[in-house]
mmCIF file of C-alpha atoms (C1' of nucleotides) in Angstrom:
data_model
loop_
_atom_site.group_PDB
_atom_site.id
_atom_site.type_symbol
_atom_site.label_atom_id
_atom_site.label_comp_id
_atom_site.label_asym_id
_atom_site.label_seq_id
_atom_site.Cartn_x
_atom_site.Cartn_y
_atom_site.Cartn_z
ATOM 1 C CA UNK A 575 -17.120 3.726 -41.189
ATOM 2 C CA UNK A 576 -15.894 2.496 -37.831
ATOM 3 C CA UNK A 577 -18.356 2.283 -35.001
ATOM 4 C CA UNK A 578 -16.344 4.152 -32.418
ATOM 5 C CA UNK A 579 -17.992 3.301 -29.135
ATOM 6 C CA UNK A 580 -15.931 5.344 -26.760
ATOM 7 C CA UNK A 581 -15.298 3.744 -23.392
ATOM 8 C CA UNK A 582 -15.419 5.386 -20.014
ATOM 9 C CA UNK A 583 -12.513 4.830 -17.681
ATOM 10 C CA UNK A 584 -14.190 2.084 -15.689
ATOM 11 C CA UNK A 585 -15.030 0.175 -18.841
ATOM 12 C CA UNK A 586 -11.497 0.341 -20.161
ATOM 13 C CA UNK A 587 -10.189 -0.590 -16.742
ATOM 14 C CA UNK A 588 -12.374 -3.698 -16.673
ATOM 15 C CA UNK A 589 -11.399 -4.600 -20.217
ATOM 16 C CA UNK A 590 -7.707 -4.264 -19.540
ATOM 17 C CA UNK A 591 -7.780 -5.688 -16.011
ATOM 18 C CA UNK A 592 -6.187 -2.654 -14.430
ATOM 19 C CA UNK A 593 -7.571 -0.129 -11.995
ATOM 20 C CA UNK A 594 -9.002 3.265 -12.914
ATOM 21 C CA UNK A 595 -6.203 4.773 -10.864
ATOM 22 C CA UNK A 596 -3.631 2.991 -12.955
ATOM 23 C CA UNK A 597 -5.096 4.453 -16.143
ATOM 24 C CA UNK A 598 -5.045 7.962 -14.685
ATOM 25 C CA UNK A 599 -1.513 7.350 -13.506
ATOM 26 C CA UNK A 600 -0.427 6.265 -16.994
ATOM 27 C CA UNK A 601 -1.994 9.389 -18.378
ATOM 28 C CA UNK A 602 -0.120 11.544 -15.903
ATOM 29 C CA UNK A 603 3.085 9.786 -16.954
ATOM 30 C CA UNK A 604 2.390 10.510 -20.596
ATOM 31 C CA UNK A 605 1.903 6.887 -21.606
ATOM 32 C CA UNK A 606 -1.658 7.528 -22.650
ATOM 33 C CA UNK A 607 -2.436 10.769 -24.384
ATOM 34 C CA UNK A 608 -4.957 12.844 -22.432
ATOM 35 C CA UNK A 609 -7.618 12.216 -25.062
ATOM 36 C CA UNK A 610 -11.187 13.333 -25.256
ATOM 37 C CA UNK A 611 -13.600 14.187 -22.519
ATOM 38 C CA UNK A 612 -17.366 14.212 -22.685
ATOM 39 C CA UNK A 613 -19.470 17.257 -21.826
ATOM 40 C CA UNK A 614 -19.030 16.824 -18.066
ATOM 41 C CA UNK A 615 -15.336 16.010 -18.140
ATOM 42 C CA UNK A 616 -15.351 12.214 -18.130
ATOM 43 C CA UNK A 617 -12.485 10.591 -20.039
ATOM 44 C CA UNK A 618 -13.464 8.771 -23.219
ATOM 45 C CA UNK A 619 -11.238 6.115 -24.746
ATOM 46 C CA UNK A 620 -11.070 5.015 -28.355
ATOM 47 C CA UNK A 621 -10.038 1.651 -29.743
ATOM 48 C CA UNK A 622 -6.565 3.071 -30.304
ATOM 49 C CA UNK A 623 -6.359 3.796 -26.595
ATOM 50 C CA UNK A 624 -7.403 0.234 -25.852
ATOM 51 C CA UNK A 625 -4.572 -1.084 -28.020
ATOM 52 C CA UNK A 626 -2.157 1.293 -26.404
ATOM 53 C CA UNK A 627 -3.078 0.142 -22.932
ATOM 54 C CA UNK A 628 -2.864 -3.502 -23.859
ATOM 55 C CA UNK A 629 0.568 -2.901 -25.322
ATOM 56 C CA UNK A 630 1.682 -1.173 -22.136
ATOM 57 C CA UNK A 631 0.502 -4.091 -20.059
ATOM 58 C CA UNK A 632 2.142 -6.728 -22.242
ATOM 59 C CA UNK A 633 5.399 -4.850 -22.336
ATOM 60 C CA UNK A 634 5.352 -4.350 -18.600
ATOM 61 C CA UNK A 635 4.702 -8.032 -17.992
ATOM 62 C CA UNK A 636 7.799 -9.028 -19.838
ATOM 63 C CA UNK A 637 9.956 -6.686 -17.848
ATOM 64 C CA UNK A 638 10.039 -3.332 -19.620
ATOM 65 C CA UNK A 639 9.824 -0.330 -17.341
ATOM 66 C CA UNK A 640 7.241 2.369 -17.953
ATOM 67 C CA UNK A 641 10.072 4.564 -19.121
ATOM 68 C CA UNK A 642 11.180 2.097 -21.749
ATOM 69 C CA UNK A 643 7.595 1.592 -22.818
ATOM 70 C CA UNK A 644 7.251 5.314 -23.161
ATOM 71 C CA UNK A 645 10.232 5.368 -25.496
ATOM 72 C CA UNK A 646 8.812 2.505 -27.524
ATOM 73 C CA UNK A 647 5.468 4.199 -27.879
ATOM 74 C CA UNK A 648 7.087 7.476 -28.845
ATOM 75 C CA UNK A 649 8.862 5.822 -31.739
ATOM 76 C CA UNK A 650 7.628 6.951 -35.041
ATOM 77 C CA UNK A 651 9.499 6.311 -38.208
ATOM 78 C CA UNK A 652 9.255 9.305 -40.450
ATOM 79 C CA UNK A 653 10.604 9.924 -43.894
ATOM 80 C CA UNK A 654 13.249 12.063 -42.282
ATOM 81 C CA UNK A 655 16.496 10.308 -43.141
ATOM 82 C CA UNK A 656 18.280 11.894 -40.260
ATOM 83 C CA UNK A 657 16.089 10.504 -37.491
ATOM 84 C CA UNK A 658 15.835 7.208 -39.263
ATOM 85 C CA UNK A 659 19.244 5.876 -38.324
ATOM 86 C CA UNK A 660 18.726 6.860 -34.712
ATOM 87 C CA UNK A 661 15.489 4.995 -34.563
ATOM 88 C CA UNK A 662 16.860 1.916 -36.235
ATOM 89 C CA UNK A 663 19.717 1.899 -33.792
ATOM 90 C CA UNK A 664 17.407 2.281 -30.821
ATOM 91 C CA UNK A 665 15.013 -0.371 -32.025
ATOM 92 C CA UNK A 666 17.783 -2.809 -32.857
ATOM 93 C CA UNK A 667 19.176 -2.357 -29.367
ATOM 94 C CA UNK A 668 15.748 -3.147 -27.962
ATOM 95 C CA UNK A 669 15.506 -6.180 -30.183
ATOM 96 C CA UNK A 670 18.681 -7.584 -28.768
ATOM 97 C CA UNK A 671 17.398 -7.012 -25.241
ATOM 98 C CA UNK A 672 14.207 -8.776 -26.235
ATOM 99 C CA UNK A 673 16.222 -11.649 -27.662
ATOM 100 C CA UNK A 674 18.048 -12.082 -24.403
ATOM 101 C CA UNK A 675 14.796 -12.076 -22.499
ATOM 102 C CA UNK A 676 13.429 -14.610 -24.925
ATOM 103 C CA UNK A 677 16.345 -16.901 -24.173
ATOM 104 C CA UNK A 678 15.992 -16.330 -20.435
ATOM 105 C CA UNK A 679 12.349 -17.151 -20.505
ATOM 106 C CA UNK A 680 12.838 -20.226 -22.637
ATOM 107 C CA UNK A 681 15.458 -21.517 -20.231
ATOM 108 C CA UNK A 682 13.184 -20.874 -17.281
ATOM 109 C CA UNK A 683 10.317 -22.582 -19.035
ATOM 110 C CA UNK A 684 12.401 -25.627 -19.829
ATOM 111 C CA UNK A 685 13.597 -25.930 -16.290
ATOM 112 C CA UNK A 686 10.080 -25.579 -14.970
ATOM 113 C CA UNK A 687 9.006 -28.309 -17.322
ATOM 114 C CA UNK A 688 11.855 -30.522 -16.241
ATOM 115 C CA UNK A 689 10.759 -29.913 -12.690
ATOM 116 C CA UNK A 690 7.154 -30.657 -13.528
ATOM 117 C CA UNK A 691 8.020 -33.902 -15.255
ATOM 118 C CA UNK A 692 10.620 -35.065 -12.800
ATOM 119 C CA UNK A 693 10.090 -36.984 -9.592
ATOM 120 C CA UNK A 694 6.325 -36.873 -9.795
ATOM 121 C CA UNK A 695 5.739 -40.335 -11.045
ATOM 122 C CA UNK A 696 8.247 -39.547 -13.743
ATOM 123 C CA UNK A 697 11.325 -41.614 -14.357
ATOM 124 C CA UNK A 698 13.849 -38.806 -14.013
ATOM 125 C CA UNK A 699 16.640 -39.395 -11.538
ATOM 126 C CA UNK A 700 16.082 -37.946 -8.087
ATOM 127 C CA UNK A 701 18.980 -35.545 -8.493
ATOM 128 C CA UNK A 702 16.923 -33.256 -10.724
ATOM 129 C CA UNK A 703 14.746 -32.038 -7.950
ATOM 130 C CA UNK A 704 15.271 -28.306 -7.720
ATOM 131 C CA UNK A 705 14.963 -25.614 -10.298
ATOM 132 C CA UNK A 706 18.679 -24.907 -10.233
ATOM 133 C CA UNK A 707 19.454 -28.527 -10.902
ATOM 134 C CA UNK A 708 16.871 -28.538 -13.670
ATOM 135 C CA UNK A 709 18.489 -25.445 -15.127
ATOM 136 C CA UNK A 710 21.995 -26.822 -15.027
ATOM 137 C CA UNK A 711 20.802 -30.016 -16.694
ATOM 138 C CA UNK A 712 19.908 -27.984 -19.748
ATOM 139 C CA UNK A 713 23.370 -26.698 -20.382
ATOM 140 C CA UNK A 714 24.473 -30.243 -21.158
ATOM 141 C CA UNK B 416 37.622 -32.675 -8.391
ATOM 142 C CA UNK B 417 36.244 -29.204 -8.839
ATOM 143 C CA UNK B 418 38.539 -26.293 -8.156
ATOM 144 C CA UNK B 419 36.283 -24.358 -5.822
ATOM 145 C CA UNK B 420 37.715 -20.859 -5.858
ATOM 146 C CA UNK B 421 35.371 -19.061 -3.523
ATOM 147 C CA UNK B 422 34.513 -15.536 -4.544
ATOM 148 C CA UNK B 423 34.323 -12.488 -2.356
ATOM 149 C CA UNK B 424 31.263 -10.320 -2.645
ATOM 150 C CA UNK B 425 32.858 -7.778 -4.952
ATOM 151 C CA UNK B 426 34.011 -10.488 -7.320
ATOM 152 C CA UNK B 427 30.578 -12.073 -7.524
ATOM 153 C CA UNK B 428 29.031 -8.650 -7.928
ATOM 154 C CA UNK B 429 31.294 -7.896 -10.885
ATOM 155 C CA UNK B 430 30.625 -11.316 -12.405
ATOM 156 C CA UNK B 431 26.869 -10.949 -12.111
ATOM 157 C CA UNK B 432 26.717 -7.238 -12.913
ATOM 158 C CA UNK B 433 24.939 -6.292 -9.727
ATOM 159 C CA UNK B 434 26.046 -4.234 -6.762
ATOM 160 C CA UNK B 435 27.453 -5.603 -3.528
ATOM 161 C CA UNK B 436 24.479 -4.046 -1.808
ATOM 162 C CA UNK B 437 22.119 -5.989 -4.003
ATOM 163 C CA UNK B 438 23.773 -9.258 -3.054
ATOM 164 C CA UNK B 439 23.544 -8.441 0.649
ATOM 165 C CA UNK B 440 19.941 -7.433 0.099
ATOM 166 C CA UNK B 441 19.134 -10.739 -1.619
ATOM 167 C CA UNK B 442 20.709 -12.543 1.282
ATOM 168 C CA UNK B 443 18.594 -10.620 3.763
ATOM 169 C CA UNK B 444 15.516 -11.550 1.713
ATOM 170 C CA UNK B 445 16.467 -15.201 1.841
ATOM 171 C CA UNK B 446 17.126 -15.519 -1.887
ATOM 172 C CA UNK B 447 20.738 -16.422 -1.276
ATOM 173 C CA UNK B 448 21.551 -18.655 1.662
ATOM 174 C CA UNK B 449 23.857 -16.923 4.146
ATOM 175 C CA UNK B 450 26.741 -19.192 3.214
ATOM 176 C CA UNK B 451 30.301 -19.288 4.418
ATOM 177 C CA UNK B 452 32.489 -16.541 5.798
ATOM 178 C CA UNK B 453 36.257 -16.409 5.953
ATOM 179 C CA UNK B 454 38.209 -15.872 9.152
ATOM 180 C CA UNK B 455 37.469 -12.155 9.323
ATOM 181 C CA UNK B 456 33.817 -12.446 8.375
ATOM 182 C CA UNK B 457 33.913 -11.766 4.644
ATOM 183 C CA UNK B 458 31.265 -13.602 2.637
ATOM 184 C CA UNK B 459 32.539 -16.351 0.353
ATOM 185 C CA UNK B 460 30.505 -17.567 -2.592
ATOM 186 C CA UNK B 461 30.626 -20.944 -4.292
ATOM 187 C CA UNK B 462 29.803 -21.839 -7.888
ATOM 188 C CA UNK B 463 26.342 -22.865 -6.720
ATOM 189 C CA UNK B 464 25.839 -19.364 -5.392
ATOM 190 C CA UNK B 465 26.925 -17.947 -8.730
ATOM 191 C CA UNK B 466 24.303 -20.050 -10.510
ATOM 192 C CA UNK B 467 21.697 -19.031 -8.000
ATOM 193 C CA UNK B 468 22.399 -15.354 -8.523
ATOM 194 C CA UNK B 469 22.366 -15.665 -12.272
ATOM 195 C CA UNK B 470 19.016 -17.431 -12.082
ATOM 196 C CA UNK B 471 17.627 -14.652 -9.899
ATOM 197 C CA UNK B 472 18.744 -12.060 -12.394
ATOM 198 C CA UNK B 473 17.357 -13.875 -15.410
ATOM 199 C CA UNK B 474 14.046 -14.474 -13.715
ATOM 200 C CA UNK B 475 13.850 -10.867 -12.623
ATOM 201 C CA UNK B 476 14.588 -9.631 -16.123
ATOM 202 C CA UNK B 477 11.652 -11.505 -17.533
ATOM 203 C CA UNK B 478 9.303 -10.029 -14.984
ATOM 204 C CA UNK B 479 9.209 -12.318 -11.970
ATOM 205 C CA UNK B 480 9.155 -10.564 -8.628
ATOM 206 C CA UNK B 481 11.671 -11.452 -5.942
ATOM 207 C CA UNK B 482 8.867 -13.145 -4.082
ATOM 208 C CA UNK B 483 8.019 -15.377 -7.001
ATOM 209 C CA UNK B 484 11.686 -16.133 -7.523
ATOM 210 C CA UNK B 485 11.940 -17.073 -3.893
ATOM 211 C CA UNK B 486 9.119 -19.557 -4.362
ATOM 212 C CA UNK B 487 10.756 -21.000 -7.451
ATOM 213 C CA UNK B 488 14.075 -21.441 -5.698
ATOM 214 C CA UNK B 489 12.415 -23.047 -2.699
ATOM 215 C CA UNK B 490 10.852 -25.712 -4.881
ATOM 216 C CA UNK B 491 12.240 -29.088 -4.248
ATOM 217 C CA UNK B 492 10.575 -32.203 -5.458
ATOM 218 C CA UNK B 493 10.838 -34.898 -2.852
ATOM 219 C CA UNK B 494 9.673 -38.456 -2.920
ATOM 220 C CA UNK B 495 6.830 -37.347 -0.724
ATOM 221 C CA UNK B 496 3.743 -38.035 -2.794
ATOM 222 C CA UNK B 497 1.696 -35.573 -0.842
ATOM 223 C CA UNK B 498 3.792 -32.483 -1.613
ATOM 224 C CA UNK B 499 4.299 -33.645 -5.129
ATOM 225 C CA UNK B 500 0.893 -32.713 -6.449
ATOM 226 C CA UNK B 501 1.149 -29.273 -4.873
ATOM 227 C CA UNK B 502 4.448 -28.626 -6.522
ATOM 228 C CA UNK B 503 3.274 -29.836 -9.897
ATOM 229 C CA UNK B 504 0.281 -27.570 -9.657
ATOM 230 C CA UNK B 505 2.389 -24.601 -8.679
ATOM 231 C CA UNK B 506 4.961 -25.213 -11.367
ATOM 232 C CA UNK B 507 2.349 -25.777 -14.041
ATOM 233 C CA UNK B 508 0.722 -22.485 -13.111
ATOM 234 C CA UNK B 509 4.093 -20.776 -13.486
ATOM 235 C CA UNK B 510 4.601 -22.473 -16.832
ATOM 236 C CA UNK B 511 1.393 -21.015 -18.161
ATOM 237 C CA UNK B 512 2.431 -17.562 -16.982
ATOM 238 C CA UNK B 513 5.763 -18.081 -18.692
ATOM 239 C CA UNK B 514 3.959 -19.147 -21.863
ATOM 240 C CA UNK B 515 1.959 -15.953 -21.884
ATOM 241 C CA UNK B 516 5.096 -13.906 -21.394
ATOM 242 C CA UNK B 517 6.720 -15.815 -24.199
ATOM 243 C CA UNK B 518 3.873 -14.857 -26.517
ATOM 244 C CA UNK B 519 3.977 -11.250 -25.355
ATOM 245 C CA UNK B 520 7.659 -10.986 -25.941
ATOM 246 C CA UNK B 521 7.453 -12.631 -29.354
ATOM 247 C CA UNK B 522 4.782 -10.169 -30.400
ATOM 248 C CA UNK B 523 6.859 -7.262 -29.181
ATOM 249 C CA UNK B 524 9.905 -8.594 -30.954
ATOM 250 C CA UNK B 525 8.007 -8.984 -34.198
ATOM 251 C CA UNK B 526 6.675 -5.480 -34.016
ATOM 252 C CA UNK B 527 10.108 -4.100 -33.254
ATOM 253 C CA UNK B 528 11.427 -5.923 -36.272
ATOM 254 C CA UNK B 529 8.637 -4.598 -38.441
ATOM 255 C CA UNK B 530 9.527 -1.167 -37.186
ATOM 256 C CA UNK B 531 13.209 -1.707 -37.839
ATOM 257 C CA UNK B 532 12.580 -2.877 -41.386
ATOM 258 C CA UNK B 533 9.912 -0.354 -42.238
ATOM 259 C CA UNK B 534 10.369 3.135 -43.594
ATOM 260 C CA UNK B 535 14.121 3.083 -43.316
ATOM 261 C CA UNK B 536 14.975 2.517 -46.926
ATOM 262 C CA UNK B 537 12.512 -0.326 -46.836
ATOM 263 C CA UNK B 538 9.550 -0.574 -49.141
ATOM 264 C CA UNK B 539 6.921 -0.832 -46.453
ATOM 265 C CA UNK B 540 4.051 1.587 -46.709
ATOM 266 C CA UNK B 541 4.342 4.712 -44.611
ATOM 267 C CA UNK B 542 1.400 3.675 -42.491
ATOM 268 C CA UNK B 543 3.505 1.158 -40.572
ATOM 269 C CA UNK B 544 5.420 3.748 -38.724
ATOM 270 C CA UNK B 545 4.713 3.316 -35.059
ATOM 271 C CA UNK B 546 5.016 0.320 -32.829
ATOM 272 C CA UNK B 547 1.282 0.131 -32.332
ATOM 273 C CA UNK B 548 0.720 0.029 -36.045
ATOM 274 C CA UNK B 549 3.428 -2.575 -36.372
ATOM 275 C CA UNK B 550 1.718 -4.600 -33.670
ATOM 276 C CA UNK B 551 -1.689 -4.399 -35.252
ATOM 277 C CA UNK B 552 -0.229 -5.432 -38.607
ATOM 278 C CA UNK B 553 0.682 -8.768 -37.077
ATOM 279 C CA UNK B 554 -2.799 -9.737 -36.124
ATOM 280 C CA UNK B 555 -3.721 -9.968 -39.809
ATOM 281 C "C1'" DA C 1106 -35.677 12.734 -4.799
ATOM 282 C "C1'" DT C 1107 -32.628 9.888 -2.823
ATOM 283 C "C1'" DT C 1108 -29.387 5.810 -3.120
ATOM 284 C "C1'" DG C 1109 -25.563 3.819 -5.223
ATOM 285 C "C1'" DA C 1110 -22.443 3.448 -8.888
ATOM 286 C "C1'" DC C 1111 -19.838 6.015 -11.565
ATOM 287 C "C1'" DC C 1112 -16.793 10.116 -12.690
ATOM 288 C "C1'" DT C 1113 -13.379 14.379 -11.364
ATOM 289 C "C1'" DT C 1114 -9.003 16.395 -8.860
ATOM 290 C "C1'" DA C 1115 -4.934 16.857 -5.797
ATOM 291 C "C1'" DG C 1116 -2.223 14.947 -2.842
ATOM 292 C "C1'" DA C 1117 -0.930 11.450 0.667
ATOM 293 C "C1'" DC C 1118 0.424 6.751 1.368
ATOM 294 C "C1'" DG C 1119 2.512 2.082 0.614
ATOM 295 C "C1'" DC C 1120 5.250 -1.695 -1.266
ATOM 296 C "C1'" DC C 1121 9.164 -3.264 -3.770
ATOM 297 C "C1'" DA C 1122 13.754 -3.343 -4.827
ATOM 298 C "C1'" DC C 1123 17.290 -1.401 -4.100
ATOM 299 C "C1'" DT C 1124 20.980 2.296 -2.687
ATOM 300 C "C1'" DC C 1125 23.314 5.042 0.383
ATOM 301 C "C1'" DT C 1126 25.364 6.510 4.921
ATOM 302 C "C1'" DA C 1127 27.914 6.145 8.998
ATOM 303 C "C1'" DG C 1128 31.203 4.045 11.460
ATOM 304 C "C1'" DG C 1129 34.086 0.557 11.585
ATOM 305 C "C1'" DG C 1130 37.792 -3.429 10.302
ATOM 306 C "C1'" DT C 1131 41.097 -5.750 6.517
ATOM 307 C "C1'" DT C 1132 44.000 -6.218 2.526
ATOM 308 C "C1'" DT C 1133 47.030 -4.602 -1.130
ATOM 309 C "C1'" DA C 1134 50.093 -1.557 -3.308
ATOM 310 C "C1'" DT C 1135 53.642 1.886 -3.076
ATOM 311 C "C1'" DA D 16 53.316 2.997 6.991
ATOM 312 C "C1'" DT D 17 49.993 5.153 4.715
ATOM 313 C "C1'" DA D 18 46.488 5.318 1.117
ATOM 314 C "C1'" DA D 19 43.259 3.092 -1.599
ATOM 315 C "C1'" DA D 20 40.336 -0.488 -2.192
ATOM 316 C "C1'" DC D 21 37.944 -3.832 -0.225
ATOM 317 C "C1'" DC D 22 34.953 -5.939 3.549
ATOM 318 C "C1'" DC D 23 31.304 -5.613 7.701
ATOM 319 C "C1'" DT D 24 26.603 -3.939 10.082
ATOM 320 C "C1'" DA D 25 22.395 -1.386 10.965
ATOM 321 C "C1'" DG D 26 19.484 1.574 9.450
ATOM 322 C "C1'" DA D 27 17.910 5.570 6.650
ATOM 323 C "C1'" DG D 28 16.715 7.196 2.092
ATOM 324 C "C1'" DT D 29 15.083 6.814 -2.834
ATOM 325 C "C1'" DG D 30 12.626 5.917 -7.207
ATOM 326 C "C1'" DG D 31 9.168 3.327 -9.601
ATOM 327 C "C1'" DC D 32 4.608 2.118 -9.722
ATOM 328 C "C1'" DG D 33 0.767 2.319 -8.256
ATOM 329 C "C1'" DT D 34 -3.286 2.844 -4.583
ATOM 330 C "C1'" DC D 35 -6.031 5.337 -1.517
ATOM 331 C "C1'" DT D 36 -8.411 9.441 0.491
ATOM 332 C "C1'" DA D 37 -11.086 13.476 0.646
ATOM 333 C "C1'" DA D 38 -14.171 16.347 -1.295
ATOM 334 C "C1'" DG D 39 -16.855 16.844 -4.764
ATOM 335 C "C1'" DG D 40 -19.994 16.313 -9.417
ATOM 336 C "C1'" DT D 41 -23.021 13.028 -12.569
ATOM 337 C "C1'" DC D 42 -26.076 9.370 -13.870
ATOM 338 C "C1'" DA D 43 -29.576 5.464 -13.569
ATOM 339 C "C1'" DA D 44 -32.875 3.212 -11.028
ATOM 340 C "C1'" DT D 45 -36.461 3.029 -7.648
#
DNA sequence: ATTGACCTTAGACGCCACTCTAGGGTTTAT
DNA sequence: ATAAACCCTAGAGTGGCGTCTAAGGTCAAT
């Protein structure tokens, strides 16, 4: 017995920190399924839609394109053995991309932290004063 | 005594997996400093340039815009106390963005893994068959 | 019952990050 | 010595991702 308070586009937009236009655009692109309308044609969004939008935003923030996100959202593992291998292959490929990004972002974070700690009352040598120098320090 | 074999644009492009045009574009945007030319005007890139380009690419892949990357590359902590606080503030703000991205990407990775393991000869219930379901599983 | 905030559409517009084109010079291989 | 592969510039073109505009309908408050 879920209390399904459907949201209007402006409400979802506020919740997700995107514009109404962006939501309509995502719908046009097929990222959000057209969904229900009320009696006068206003879009109504369910909790599932909210999750979908928040996934889209997260995925976009970490560098996936809308196209890739579309593929991810389309994924649906069925009992069909035939499609199963395809999906596993696709997903595993994405996982390795994600792993690379994870490493990239960790490296960037570390170098930012080195930068933040260095030179500013810190006791790091003055040579570590740009992000590239901070990055190259790490490889040691 | 570093053996500084300077690279021509095509060689750097191949090394960094970008196009020559992209490198010229980055130069025009000020992301790569104009650097040296040989006697007939060909660009020559040093190891520092290689590192710079690879940083740009990594940062781009994890969702930074060229503008943000420009700011990051410009950062240089000096002994100047006055600029120091500004830089620390800026860098710390970037670190918190990076932290959020890190969380996003970890969540996405986990859900991809759930998806990869589920349904495909695995013993997961059939309800965990889309990425959104895999994502929502995690929050438990 | 009118104002203002919200919703609809279709289509134009804008920014970012390239990518290509034209027209030229240089280097390398055969 | 000629072709293929590389380099140069300036500037036009493109695709992704929104964002805005015009012209309209709906809803809540005063």
